[in-house]
Each structure stands twice: as structure tokens, then as C-alpha cells.
Short mmCIF file of C-alpha atoms in Angstrom, two decimals:
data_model
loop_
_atom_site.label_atom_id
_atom_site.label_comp_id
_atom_site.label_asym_id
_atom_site.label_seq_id
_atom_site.Cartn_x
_atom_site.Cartn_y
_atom_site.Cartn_z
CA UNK A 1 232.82 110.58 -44.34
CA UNK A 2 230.46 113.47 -43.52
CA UNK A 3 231.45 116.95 -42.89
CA UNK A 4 231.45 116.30 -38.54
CA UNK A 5 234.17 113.32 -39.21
CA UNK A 6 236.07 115.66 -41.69
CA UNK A 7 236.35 118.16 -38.95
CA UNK A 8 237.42 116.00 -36.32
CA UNK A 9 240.08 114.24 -38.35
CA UNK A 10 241.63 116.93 -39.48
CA UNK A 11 241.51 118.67 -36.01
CA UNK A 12 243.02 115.54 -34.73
CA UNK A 13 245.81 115.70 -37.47
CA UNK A 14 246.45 119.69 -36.10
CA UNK A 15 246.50 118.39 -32.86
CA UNK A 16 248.86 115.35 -33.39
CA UNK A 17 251.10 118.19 -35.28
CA UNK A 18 251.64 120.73 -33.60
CA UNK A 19 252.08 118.17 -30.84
CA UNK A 20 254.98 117.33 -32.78
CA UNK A 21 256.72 120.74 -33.79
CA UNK A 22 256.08 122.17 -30.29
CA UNK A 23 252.71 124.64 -31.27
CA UNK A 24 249.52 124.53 -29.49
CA UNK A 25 246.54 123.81 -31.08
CA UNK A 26 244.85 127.00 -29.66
CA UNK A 27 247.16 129.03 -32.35
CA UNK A 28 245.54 127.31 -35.26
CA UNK A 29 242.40 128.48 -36.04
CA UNK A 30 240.32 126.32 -38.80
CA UNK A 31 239.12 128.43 -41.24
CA UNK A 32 236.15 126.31 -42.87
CA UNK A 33 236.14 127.72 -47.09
CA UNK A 34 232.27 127.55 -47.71
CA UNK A 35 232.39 128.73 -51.55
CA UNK A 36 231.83 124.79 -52.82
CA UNK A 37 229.43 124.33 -49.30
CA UNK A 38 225.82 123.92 -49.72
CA UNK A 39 224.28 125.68 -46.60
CA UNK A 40 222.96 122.35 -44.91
CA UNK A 41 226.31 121.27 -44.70
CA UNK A 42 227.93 124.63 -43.59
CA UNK A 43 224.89 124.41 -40.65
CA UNK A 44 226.93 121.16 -39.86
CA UNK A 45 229.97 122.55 -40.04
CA UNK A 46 229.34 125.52 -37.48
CA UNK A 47 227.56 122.61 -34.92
CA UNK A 48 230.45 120.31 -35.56
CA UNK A 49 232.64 123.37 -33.57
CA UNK A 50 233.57 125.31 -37.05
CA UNK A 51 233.71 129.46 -35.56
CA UNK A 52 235.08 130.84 -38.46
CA UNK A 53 234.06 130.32 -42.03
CA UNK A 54 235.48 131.96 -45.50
CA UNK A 55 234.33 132.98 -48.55
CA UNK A 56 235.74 134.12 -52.06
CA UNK A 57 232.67 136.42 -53.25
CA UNK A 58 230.50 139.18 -51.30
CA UNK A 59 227.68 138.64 -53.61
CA UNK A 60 227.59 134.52 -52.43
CA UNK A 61 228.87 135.83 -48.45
CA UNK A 62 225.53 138.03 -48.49
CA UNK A 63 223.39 135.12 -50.01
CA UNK A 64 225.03 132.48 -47.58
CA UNK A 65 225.24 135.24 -44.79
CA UNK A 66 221.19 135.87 -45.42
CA UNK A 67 220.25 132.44 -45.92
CA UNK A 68 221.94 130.93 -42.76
CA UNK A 69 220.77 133.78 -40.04
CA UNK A 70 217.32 133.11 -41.20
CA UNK A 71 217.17 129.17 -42.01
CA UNK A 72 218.78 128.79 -38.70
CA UNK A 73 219.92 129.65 -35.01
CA UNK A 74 223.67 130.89 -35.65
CA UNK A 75 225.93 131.79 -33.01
CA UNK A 76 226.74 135.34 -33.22
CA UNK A 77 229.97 134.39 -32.31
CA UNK A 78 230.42 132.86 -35.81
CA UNK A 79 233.45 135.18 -37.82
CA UNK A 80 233.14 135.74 -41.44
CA UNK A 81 236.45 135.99 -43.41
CA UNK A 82 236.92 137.39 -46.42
CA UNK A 83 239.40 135.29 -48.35
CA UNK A 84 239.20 135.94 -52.59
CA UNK A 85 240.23 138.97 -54.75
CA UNK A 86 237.91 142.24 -53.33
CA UNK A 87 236.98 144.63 -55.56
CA UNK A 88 236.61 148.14 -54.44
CA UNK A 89 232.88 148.38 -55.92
CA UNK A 90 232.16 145.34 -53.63
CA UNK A 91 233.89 147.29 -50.29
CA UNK A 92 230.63 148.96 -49.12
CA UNK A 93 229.04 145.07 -48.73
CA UNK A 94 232.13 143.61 -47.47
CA UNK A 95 232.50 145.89 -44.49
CA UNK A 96 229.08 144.97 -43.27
CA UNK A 97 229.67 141.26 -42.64
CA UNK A 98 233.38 140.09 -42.46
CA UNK A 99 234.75 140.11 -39.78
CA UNK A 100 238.21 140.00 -41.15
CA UNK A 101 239.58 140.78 -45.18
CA UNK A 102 242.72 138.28 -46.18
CA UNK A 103 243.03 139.81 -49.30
CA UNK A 104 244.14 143.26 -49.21
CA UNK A 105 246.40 144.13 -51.83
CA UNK A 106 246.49 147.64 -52.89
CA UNK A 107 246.35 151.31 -50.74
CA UNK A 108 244.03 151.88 -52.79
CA UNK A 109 241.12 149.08 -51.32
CA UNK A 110 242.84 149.87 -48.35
CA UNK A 111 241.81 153.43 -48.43
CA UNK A 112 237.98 152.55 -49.65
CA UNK A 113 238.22 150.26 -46.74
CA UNK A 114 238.55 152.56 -44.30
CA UNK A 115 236.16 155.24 -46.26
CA UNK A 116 233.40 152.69 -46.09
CA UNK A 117 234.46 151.17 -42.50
CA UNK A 118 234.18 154.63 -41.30
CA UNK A 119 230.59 155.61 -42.00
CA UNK A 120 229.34 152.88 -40.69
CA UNK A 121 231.38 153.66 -37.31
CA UNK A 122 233.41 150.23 -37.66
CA UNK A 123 237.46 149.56 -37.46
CA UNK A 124 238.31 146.59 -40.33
CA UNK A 125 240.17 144.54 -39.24
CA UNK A 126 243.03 143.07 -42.10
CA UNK A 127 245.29 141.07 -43.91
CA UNK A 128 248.10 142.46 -46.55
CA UNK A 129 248.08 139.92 -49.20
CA UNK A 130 251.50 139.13 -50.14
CA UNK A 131 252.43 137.27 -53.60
CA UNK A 132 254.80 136.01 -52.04
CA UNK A 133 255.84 133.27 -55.36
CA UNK A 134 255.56 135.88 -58.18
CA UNK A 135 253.24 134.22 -59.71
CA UNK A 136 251.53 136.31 -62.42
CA UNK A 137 248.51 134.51 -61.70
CA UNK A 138 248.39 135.66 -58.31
CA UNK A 139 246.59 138.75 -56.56
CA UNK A 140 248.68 140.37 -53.56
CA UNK A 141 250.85 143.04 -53.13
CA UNK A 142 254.94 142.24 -54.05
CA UNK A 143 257.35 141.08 -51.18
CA UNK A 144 259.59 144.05 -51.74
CA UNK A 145 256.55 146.44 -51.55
CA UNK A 146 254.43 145.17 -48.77
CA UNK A 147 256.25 147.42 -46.00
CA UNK A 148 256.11 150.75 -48.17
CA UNK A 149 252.38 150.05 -48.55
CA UNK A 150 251.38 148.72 -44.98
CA UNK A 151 253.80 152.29 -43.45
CA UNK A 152 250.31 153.53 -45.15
CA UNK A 153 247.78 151.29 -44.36
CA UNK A 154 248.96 151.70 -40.71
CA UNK A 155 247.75 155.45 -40.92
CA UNK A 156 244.22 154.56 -41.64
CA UNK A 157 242.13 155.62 -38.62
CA UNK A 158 239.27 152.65 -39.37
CA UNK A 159 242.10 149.97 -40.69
CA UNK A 160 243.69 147.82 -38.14
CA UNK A 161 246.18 145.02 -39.80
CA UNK A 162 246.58 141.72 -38.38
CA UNK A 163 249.02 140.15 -40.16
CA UNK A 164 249.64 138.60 -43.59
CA UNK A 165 248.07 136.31 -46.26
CA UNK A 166 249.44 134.27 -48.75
CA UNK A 167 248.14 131.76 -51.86
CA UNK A 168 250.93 129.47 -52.32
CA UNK A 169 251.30 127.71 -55.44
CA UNK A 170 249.67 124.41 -56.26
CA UNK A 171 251.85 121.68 -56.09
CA UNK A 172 250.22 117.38 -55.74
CA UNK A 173 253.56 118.06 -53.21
CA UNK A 174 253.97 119.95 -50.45
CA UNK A 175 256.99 120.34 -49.55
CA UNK A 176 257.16 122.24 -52.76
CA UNK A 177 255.64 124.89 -51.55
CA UNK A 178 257.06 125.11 -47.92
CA UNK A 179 259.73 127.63 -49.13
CA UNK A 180 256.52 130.04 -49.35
CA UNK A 181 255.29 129.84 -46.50
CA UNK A 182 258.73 130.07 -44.69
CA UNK A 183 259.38 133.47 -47.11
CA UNK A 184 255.48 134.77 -45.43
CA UNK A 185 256.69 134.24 -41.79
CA UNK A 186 259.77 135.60 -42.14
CA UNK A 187 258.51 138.57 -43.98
CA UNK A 188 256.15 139.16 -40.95
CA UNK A 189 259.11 138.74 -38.59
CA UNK A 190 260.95 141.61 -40.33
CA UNK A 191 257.59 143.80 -40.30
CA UNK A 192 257.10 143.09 -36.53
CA UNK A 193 260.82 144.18 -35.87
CA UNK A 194 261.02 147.25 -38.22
CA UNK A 195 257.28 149.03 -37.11
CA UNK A 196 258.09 147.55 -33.38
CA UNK A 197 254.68 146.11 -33.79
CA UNK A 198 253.67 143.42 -30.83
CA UNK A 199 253.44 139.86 -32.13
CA UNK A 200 249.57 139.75 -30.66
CA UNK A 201 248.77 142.42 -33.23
CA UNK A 202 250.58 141.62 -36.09
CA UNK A 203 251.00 137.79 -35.47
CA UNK A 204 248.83 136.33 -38.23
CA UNK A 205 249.69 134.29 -40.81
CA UNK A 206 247.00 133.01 -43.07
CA UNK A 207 248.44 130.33 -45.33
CA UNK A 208 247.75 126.64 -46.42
CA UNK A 209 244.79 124.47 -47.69
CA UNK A 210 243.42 121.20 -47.95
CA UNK A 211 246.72 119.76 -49.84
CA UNK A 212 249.66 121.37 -47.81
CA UNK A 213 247.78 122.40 -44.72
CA UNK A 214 250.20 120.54 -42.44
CA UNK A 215 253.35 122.22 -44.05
CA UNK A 216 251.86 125.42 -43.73
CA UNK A 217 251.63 125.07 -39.66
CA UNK A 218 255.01 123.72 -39.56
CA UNK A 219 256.32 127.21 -41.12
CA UNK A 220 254.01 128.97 -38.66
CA UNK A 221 250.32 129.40 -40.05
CA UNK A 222 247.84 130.70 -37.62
CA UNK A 223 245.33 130.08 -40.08
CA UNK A 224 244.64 127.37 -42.30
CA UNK A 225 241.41 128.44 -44.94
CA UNK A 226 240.35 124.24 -46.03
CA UNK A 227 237.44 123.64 -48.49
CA UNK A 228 237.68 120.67 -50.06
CA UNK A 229 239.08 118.33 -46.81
CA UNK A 230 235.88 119.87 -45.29
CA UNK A 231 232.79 119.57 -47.64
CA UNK A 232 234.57 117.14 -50.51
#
């Protein structure tokens, strides 16, 4: 199948889900991972419906960024999400073209964030990356130490956080991994409850891709960042 039918199946599989558990579709938003995308098919992503597309790298988000604005009549409604490891010599790119960072996982980025957000008269929006299985692998910020660090983050003036962001591990099964997810949401609930945060601004949860997707949603994803299931 071609990129279009990937799309549709997989937003019928969403639908037919959440259908299921009780969720709208509206609160899932398909996050389309472009890194393994050559740009004709992202083009036939973003006219097959895609609005919001990831990347891992600024260098290749610039290139694609670049190469699609030019090549092509892109809705400037189209959001650009940050979703690998940032470093904070990439920060002064990133700022100018995402429209939202997953992976936050230090004060530290979190402060150049804001330094380079700021001069360019912007407010980031954010995700705290949480490692949420302890995986020494794993980028993000340690369940025990995400509220100490977002009390901070919150303080930024050009910083706004919208929730959390997870990499579960990879398992050919998913209900391996459910636990995860389950530990992300309810680690959001508590944050929501101790800063008395509303749920609208603090209410997403970015977690799940193309192999446990659907388990993600039923433990409360709002986004789901799928690469492979899209462009295989």
C-alpha cells in the first residue's frame, strides 16, 4: 500500500479504537515520523490529511523544512515536532521551526530554550521527557525527578509545557510495554493535581509507535509519533 492507504487504515484503526475504549478520535493527533520519509512521500502524507509531522534531527528538519516550502505549496498550518535527543548547540535552529519539542530532558536545554525562544520574541511550547522504564539507553529526565525539574521549567517566561513524552521499550509485544505508558499518564495525573495545572494545558501525552500504537491510546496517548506504519 502507498502512504494515502497507510494513513487511512491506521486512522480507521484509531477510530474503530477509541470507539471501543470510549475516546474520541479528535484527542489523537497522528504524528507522521518523517526521518526514514523521502520528501515526495511526506508531500503525500500532508495531502493525504497528515497536520503534524516529526523529526529526530534539526540539521535533516531544516533540510526537509527548506526543501518542502520551496518544492511545494505547504499549508502553513502544517506543525513541526521535535521528537529525538536535542542538543543545546542545536537550540538556536530548533526554536525557529518546531512548533513543539518532545524531548526535553534537562533545566539546563530548558533554560537555552527559553534564552533562544526569547530573542526571537517566541514562547516554546514543550514536552518533559520522562524515562519512564530506566532504561540506560534512554534520554529523559527520571520519574522521581520530573516534578523538581518542571517546578523550574514552569518559571521560564518563554517556556510553556504541555505535557509529557515517553520512549517505551521495544517489545515484538505490546502489551509488554503497556505498564509504561500507564506509569506516563499517571505521572501526569499527579503533576496536574500537585501544580493545580488545567488538564487543557498540561493534558499531553506523547507515547506509542508503529508496533504498540493502539496500547498506547488505550493508556491515554494524545499523541502517537508512527514512521514505519506510514512510509514502510
Amino acid at each position: 500500500m502507498g502512504v494515502k492507504d497507510n494513513i487511512l487504515t491506521i486512522q480507521q484503526e484509531i477510530s474503530s479504537l477509541c470507539a471501543t475504549i470510549g475516546r474520541k478520535p479528535s484527542e489523537i493527533t497522528l504524528l507522521a515520523v518523517i526521518k526514514e520519509a523521502k520528501i515526495a512521500q511526506v508531500k503525500e502524507a500532508i495531502d493525504a490529511g497528515i497536520a503534524d509531522i516529526g523529526e529526530n534531527k534539526v540539521q535533516e528538519a531544516l533540510i526537509k523544512y527548506n526543501r518542502l516550502n520551496t518544492q511545494y505549496a505547504i499549508p502553513n498550518t502544517l506543525k513541526w515536532h521535535m521528537i529525538g535527543h536535542l542538543q543545546a548547540n542545536k537550540v538556536k535552529d530548533a526554536v525557529k521551526i518546531f512548533d513543539l519539542i518532545h524531548s526535553v530532558d534537562s533545566l539546563h536545554l530548558a533554560q537555552e530554550l527559553n534564552k533562544q525562544a526569547e530573542k526571537i520574541n517566541k514562547i516554546q511550547d514543550i514536552l518533559i521527557e520522562v524515562n519512564i522504564s530506566g532504561e540506560k539507553t534512554k534520554f529523559g529526565l527520571k520519574p522521581d525527578e520530573t516534578i523538581e525539574v518542571i517546578k523550574k521549567v514552569a518559571e521560564l517566561k518563554n517556556i510553556r509545557i504541555n505535557g509529557l513524552m515517553t520512549v517505551a521499550p521495544l517489545s515484538a509485544n505490546p502489551e509488554e510495554v503497556r505498564p509504561y505508558f500507564r506509569l506516563l499518564r499517571e505521572l501526569r495525573d499527579k503533576i496536574i493535581i500537585q501544580f493545580g495545572f488545567r488538564n487543557s494545558d498540561f493534558g499531553i501525552l506523547s507515547m506509542g509507535m508503529s508496533q504498540d500504537y493502539k496500547v498506547a491510546i488505550e493508556e491515554g496517548a494524545t499523541i502517537v509519533r508512527i514512521g514505519r506504519a506510514i512510509f514502510n
